[in-house]
Tab-separated table of C-alpha atoms in Angstrom:
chain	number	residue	atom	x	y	z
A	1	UNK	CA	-130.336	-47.597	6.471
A	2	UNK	CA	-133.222	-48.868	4.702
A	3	UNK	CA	-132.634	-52.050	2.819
A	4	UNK	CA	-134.747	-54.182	0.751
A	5	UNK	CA	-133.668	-57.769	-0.063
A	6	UNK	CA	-134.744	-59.557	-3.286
A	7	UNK	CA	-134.224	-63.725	-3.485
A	8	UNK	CA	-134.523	-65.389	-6.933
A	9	UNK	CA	-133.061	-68.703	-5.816
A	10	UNK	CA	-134.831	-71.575	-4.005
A	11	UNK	CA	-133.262	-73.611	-1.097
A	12	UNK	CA	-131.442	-76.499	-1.493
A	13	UNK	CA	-131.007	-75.446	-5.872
A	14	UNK	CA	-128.553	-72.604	-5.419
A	15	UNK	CA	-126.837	-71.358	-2.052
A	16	UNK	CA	-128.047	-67.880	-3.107
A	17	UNK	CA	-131.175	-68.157	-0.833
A	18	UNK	CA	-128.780	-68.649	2.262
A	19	UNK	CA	-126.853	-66.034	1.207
A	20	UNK	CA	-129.632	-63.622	0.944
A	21	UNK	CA	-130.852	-65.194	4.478
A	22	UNK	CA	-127.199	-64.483	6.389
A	23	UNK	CA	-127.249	-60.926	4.829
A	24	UNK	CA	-130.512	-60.267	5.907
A	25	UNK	CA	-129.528	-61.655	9.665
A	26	UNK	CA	-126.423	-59.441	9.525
A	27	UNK	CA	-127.880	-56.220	8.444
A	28	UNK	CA	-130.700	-56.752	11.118
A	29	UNK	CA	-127.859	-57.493	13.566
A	30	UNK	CA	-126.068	-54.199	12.660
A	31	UNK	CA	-128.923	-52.319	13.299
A	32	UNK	CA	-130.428	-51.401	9.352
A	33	UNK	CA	-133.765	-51.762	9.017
A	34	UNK	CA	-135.425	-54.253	6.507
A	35	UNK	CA	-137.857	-52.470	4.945
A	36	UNK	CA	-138.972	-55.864	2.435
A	37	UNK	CA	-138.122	-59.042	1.830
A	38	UNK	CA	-139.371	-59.851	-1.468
A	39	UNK	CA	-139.419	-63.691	-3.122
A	40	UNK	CA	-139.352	-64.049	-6.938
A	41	UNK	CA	-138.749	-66.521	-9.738
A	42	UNK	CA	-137.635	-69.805	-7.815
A	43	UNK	CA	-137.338	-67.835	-4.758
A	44	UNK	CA	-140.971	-68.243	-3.521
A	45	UNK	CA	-139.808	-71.537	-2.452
A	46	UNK	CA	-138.650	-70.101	0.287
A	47	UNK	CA	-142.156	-69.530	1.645
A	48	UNK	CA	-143.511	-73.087	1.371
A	49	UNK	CA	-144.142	-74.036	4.740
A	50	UNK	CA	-144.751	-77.853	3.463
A	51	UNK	CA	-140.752	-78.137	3.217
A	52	UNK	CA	-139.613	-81.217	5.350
A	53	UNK	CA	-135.795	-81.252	5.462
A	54	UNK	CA	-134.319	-84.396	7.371
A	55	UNK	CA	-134.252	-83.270	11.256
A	56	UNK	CA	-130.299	-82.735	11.881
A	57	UNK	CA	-129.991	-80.507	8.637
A	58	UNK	CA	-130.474	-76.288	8.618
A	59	UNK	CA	-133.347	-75.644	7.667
A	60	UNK	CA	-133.676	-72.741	5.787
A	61	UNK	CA	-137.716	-72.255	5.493
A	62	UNK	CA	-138.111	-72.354	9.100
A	63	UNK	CA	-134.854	-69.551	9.970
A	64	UNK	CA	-136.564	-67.418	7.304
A	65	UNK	CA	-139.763	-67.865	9.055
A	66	UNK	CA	-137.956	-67.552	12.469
A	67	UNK	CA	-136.490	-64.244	11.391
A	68	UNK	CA	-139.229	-62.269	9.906
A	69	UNK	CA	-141.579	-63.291	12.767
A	70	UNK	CA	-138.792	-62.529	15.595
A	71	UNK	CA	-138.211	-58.809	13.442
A	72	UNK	CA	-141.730	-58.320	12.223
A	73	UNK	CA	-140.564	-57.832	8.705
A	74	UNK	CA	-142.605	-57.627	5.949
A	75	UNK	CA	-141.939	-60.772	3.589
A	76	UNK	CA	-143.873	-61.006	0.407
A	77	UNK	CA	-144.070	-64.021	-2.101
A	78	UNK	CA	-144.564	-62.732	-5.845
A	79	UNK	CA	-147.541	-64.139	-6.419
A	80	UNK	CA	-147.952	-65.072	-9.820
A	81	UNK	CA	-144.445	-66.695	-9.332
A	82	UNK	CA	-146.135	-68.583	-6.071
A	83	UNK	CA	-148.894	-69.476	-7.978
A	84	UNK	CA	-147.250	-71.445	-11.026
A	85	UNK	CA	-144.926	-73.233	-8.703
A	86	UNK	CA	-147.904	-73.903	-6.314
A	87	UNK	CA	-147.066	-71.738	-3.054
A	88	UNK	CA	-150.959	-71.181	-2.370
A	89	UNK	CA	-152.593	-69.301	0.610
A	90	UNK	CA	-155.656	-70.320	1.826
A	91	UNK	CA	-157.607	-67.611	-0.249
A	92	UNK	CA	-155.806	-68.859	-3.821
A	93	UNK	CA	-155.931	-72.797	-2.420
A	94	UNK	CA	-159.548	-72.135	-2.676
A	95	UNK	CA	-160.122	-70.112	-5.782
A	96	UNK	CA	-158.276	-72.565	-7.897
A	97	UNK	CA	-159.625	-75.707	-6.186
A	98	UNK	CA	-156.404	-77.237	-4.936
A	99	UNK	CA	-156.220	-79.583	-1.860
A	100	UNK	CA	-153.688	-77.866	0.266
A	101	UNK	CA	-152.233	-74.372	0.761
A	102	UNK	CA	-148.425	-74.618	1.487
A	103	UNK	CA	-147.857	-70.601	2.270
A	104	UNK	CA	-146.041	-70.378	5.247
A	105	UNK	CA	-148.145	-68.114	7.673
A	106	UNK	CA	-145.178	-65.233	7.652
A	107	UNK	CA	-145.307	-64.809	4.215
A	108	UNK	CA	-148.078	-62.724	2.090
A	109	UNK	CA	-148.670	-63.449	-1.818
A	110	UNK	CA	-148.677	-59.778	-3.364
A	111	UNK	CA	-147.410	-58.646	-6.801
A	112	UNK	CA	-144.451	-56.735	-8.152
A	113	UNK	CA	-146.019	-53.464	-7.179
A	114	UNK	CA	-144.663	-53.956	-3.744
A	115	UNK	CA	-140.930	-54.647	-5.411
A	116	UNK	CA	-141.543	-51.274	-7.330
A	117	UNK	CA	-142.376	-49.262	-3.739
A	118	UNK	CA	-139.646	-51.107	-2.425
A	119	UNK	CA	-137.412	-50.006	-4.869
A	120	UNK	CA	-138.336	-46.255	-4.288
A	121	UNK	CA	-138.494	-46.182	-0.784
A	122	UNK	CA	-135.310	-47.918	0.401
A	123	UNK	CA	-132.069	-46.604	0.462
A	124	UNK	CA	-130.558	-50.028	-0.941
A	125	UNK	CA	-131.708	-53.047	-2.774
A	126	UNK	CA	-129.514	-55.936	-2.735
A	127	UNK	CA	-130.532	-59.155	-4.899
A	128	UNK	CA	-129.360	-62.996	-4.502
A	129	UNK	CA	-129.387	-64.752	-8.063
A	130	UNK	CA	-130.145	-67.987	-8.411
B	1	UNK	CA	-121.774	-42.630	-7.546
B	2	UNK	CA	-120.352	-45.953	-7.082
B	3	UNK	CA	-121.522	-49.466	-6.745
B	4	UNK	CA	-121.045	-52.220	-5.593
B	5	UNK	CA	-120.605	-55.530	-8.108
B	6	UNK	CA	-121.464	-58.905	-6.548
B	7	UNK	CA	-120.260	-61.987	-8.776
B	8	UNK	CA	-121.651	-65.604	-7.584
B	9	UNK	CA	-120.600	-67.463	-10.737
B	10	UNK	CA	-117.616	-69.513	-11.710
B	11	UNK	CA	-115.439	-69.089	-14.728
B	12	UNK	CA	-117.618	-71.152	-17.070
B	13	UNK	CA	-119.968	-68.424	-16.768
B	14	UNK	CA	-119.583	-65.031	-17.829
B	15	UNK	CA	-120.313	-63.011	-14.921
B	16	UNK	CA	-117.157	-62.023	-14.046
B	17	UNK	CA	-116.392	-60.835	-17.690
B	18	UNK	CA	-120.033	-58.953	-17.804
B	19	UNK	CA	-119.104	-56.985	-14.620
B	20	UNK	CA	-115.378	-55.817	-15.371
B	21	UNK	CA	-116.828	-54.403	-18.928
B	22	UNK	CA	-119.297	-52.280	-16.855
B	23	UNK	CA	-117.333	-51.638	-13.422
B	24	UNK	CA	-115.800	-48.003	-13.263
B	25	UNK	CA	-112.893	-46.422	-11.159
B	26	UNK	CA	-114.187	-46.161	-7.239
B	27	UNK	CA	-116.194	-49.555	-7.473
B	28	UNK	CA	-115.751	-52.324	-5.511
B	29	UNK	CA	-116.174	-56.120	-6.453
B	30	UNK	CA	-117.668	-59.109	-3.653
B	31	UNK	CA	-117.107	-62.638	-4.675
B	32	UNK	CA	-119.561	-64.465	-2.864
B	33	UNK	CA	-120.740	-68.370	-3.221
B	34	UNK	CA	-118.854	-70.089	-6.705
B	35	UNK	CA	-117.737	-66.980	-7.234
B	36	UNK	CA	-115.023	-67.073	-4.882
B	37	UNK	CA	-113.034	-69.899	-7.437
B	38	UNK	CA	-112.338	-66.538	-9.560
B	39	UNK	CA	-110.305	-64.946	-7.110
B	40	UNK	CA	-106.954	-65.609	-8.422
B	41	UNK	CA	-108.138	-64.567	-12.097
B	42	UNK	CA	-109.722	-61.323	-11.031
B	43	UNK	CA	-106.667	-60.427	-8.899
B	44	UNK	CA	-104.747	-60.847	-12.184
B	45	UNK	CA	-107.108	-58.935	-14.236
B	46	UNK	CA	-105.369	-55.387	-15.312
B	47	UNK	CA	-108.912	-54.328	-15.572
B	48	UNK	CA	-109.117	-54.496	-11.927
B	49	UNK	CA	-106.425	-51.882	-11.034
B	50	UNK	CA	-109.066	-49.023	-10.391
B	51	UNK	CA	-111.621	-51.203	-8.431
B	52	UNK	CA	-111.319	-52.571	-4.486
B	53	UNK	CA	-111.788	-56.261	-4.619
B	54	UNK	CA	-113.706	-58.567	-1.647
B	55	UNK	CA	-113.944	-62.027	-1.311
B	56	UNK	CA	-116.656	-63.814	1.366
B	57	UNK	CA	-114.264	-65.327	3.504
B	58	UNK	CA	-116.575	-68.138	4.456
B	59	UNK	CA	-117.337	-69.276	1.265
B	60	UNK	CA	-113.958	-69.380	0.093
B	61	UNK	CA	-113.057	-71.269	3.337
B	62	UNK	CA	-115.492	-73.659	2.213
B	63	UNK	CA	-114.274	-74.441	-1.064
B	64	UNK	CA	-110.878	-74.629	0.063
B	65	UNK	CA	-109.529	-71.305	-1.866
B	66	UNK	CA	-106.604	-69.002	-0.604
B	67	UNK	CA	-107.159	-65.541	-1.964
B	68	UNK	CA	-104.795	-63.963	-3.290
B	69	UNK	CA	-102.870	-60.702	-1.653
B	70	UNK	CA	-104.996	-57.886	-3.444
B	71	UNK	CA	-108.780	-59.537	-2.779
B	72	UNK	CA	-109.745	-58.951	0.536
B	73	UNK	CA	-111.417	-61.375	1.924
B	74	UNK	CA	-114.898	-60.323	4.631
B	75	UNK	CA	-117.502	-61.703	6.773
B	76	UNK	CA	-121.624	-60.428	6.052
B	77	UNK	CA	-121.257	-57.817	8.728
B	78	UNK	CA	-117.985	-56.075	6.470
B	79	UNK	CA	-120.503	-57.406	3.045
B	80	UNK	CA	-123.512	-55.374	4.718
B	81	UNK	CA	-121.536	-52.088	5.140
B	82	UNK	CA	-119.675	-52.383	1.613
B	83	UNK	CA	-123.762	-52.579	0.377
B	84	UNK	CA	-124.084	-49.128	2.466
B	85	UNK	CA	-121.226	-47.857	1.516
B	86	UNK	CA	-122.105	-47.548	-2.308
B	87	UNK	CA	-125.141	-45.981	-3.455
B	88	UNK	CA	-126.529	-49.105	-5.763
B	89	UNK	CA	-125.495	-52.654	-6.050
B	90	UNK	CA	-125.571	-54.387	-9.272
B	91	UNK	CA	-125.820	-58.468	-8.890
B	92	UNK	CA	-124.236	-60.660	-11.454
B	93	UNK	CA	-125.420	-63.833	-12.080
């Protein structure tokens, strides 16, 4: 099947975002496709690639960027959520004049029209609260 | 068509409460994170007689709960077929 996934929670506030991270690694496992990962509200925490947890601790930023990279799956970061909380690509870093961009290079900042063609074109759309 | 209820919350929300006023006969209910701690009450819940009832089994490990006989408890492989198995999911949290 076709599934989309949609994380509202951040790492390390609720365990939502690892539960929306071992779904997503046991659906791939059992063979479903992931059509979309999408990030929203607190989840586009997810995709900041400036997260430093200490060394002998899971680290959730990395796996996520471990998994869509090993799958090729298509991750996006709701980017007017990104934005405020200040997950930046290079592109935004530089149209609003901040120092660094913190986007982790798996992720893409896109808007809530991809959560709407997810929504139509997968079979299932399962959501982690925060 | 039936769905699939996930619950993450503990009692001093109303999750729980929100779900069994909407869940219909043929639905199925997944505790999953804090969630889990409402096991016991949801097993008890004569609301409940009409619906399956799952518990993650790792996350009640983790908080040391014992589910009752009527909540199954299920690893992500069993969560990602229950998610197949309905036709929507509704999250509640």
């Amino acid at each position: 099947m076709k599934l989309t996934v949609l994380v509202y929670s951040a790492p390390y506030s609720t365990e939502a975002a690892y539960s929306a991270y071992r779904f997503t690694a046991s659906a791939l496992a059992a063979g479903h496709e992931i059509y979309r990962l999408f990030f929203y509200y607190d989840g586009v925490h997810n995709s900041n690639a400036s997260s430093a947890p200490p060394q002998d601790e899971f680290d959730l930023v990395k796996a996520w960027s471990e998994l869509i990279k090993t799958h090729k799956l298509d991750a996006i970061s709701c980017v007017s959520s990104a934005l405020r909380r200040g997950v930046l690509d290079a592109q935004e870093a530089a149209r609003y004049e901040k120092e660094a961009a913190s986007l982790g290079s798996q992720f893409v900042l896109s808007g809530l029209g991809q959560l709407v063609d997810a929504n139509a074109k997968s079979d299932r759309v399962m959501s982690f609260g925060a | 068509m039936s769905t699939l209820h996930t619950v993450n919350k503990t009692a001093a929300d109303d999750a729980l409460a929100a779900c069994l006023k909407v869940a219909s006969s043929g639905d199925s209910v997944l505790l999953i994170e804090d969630g889990v701690y409402q096991a016991s009450k949801l097993a008890g819940n004569p609301q409940t007689r009409a619906l399956k009832l799952f518990a993650l089994r790792e996350d009640a490990d983790a908080r040391g709960i014992s589910l009752p006989a009527t909540v199954t408890a299920i690893g992500y492989a069993q969560f990602v077929e229950l998610a197949c198995e309905h036709q929507r999911s509704v999250s509640w949290f």
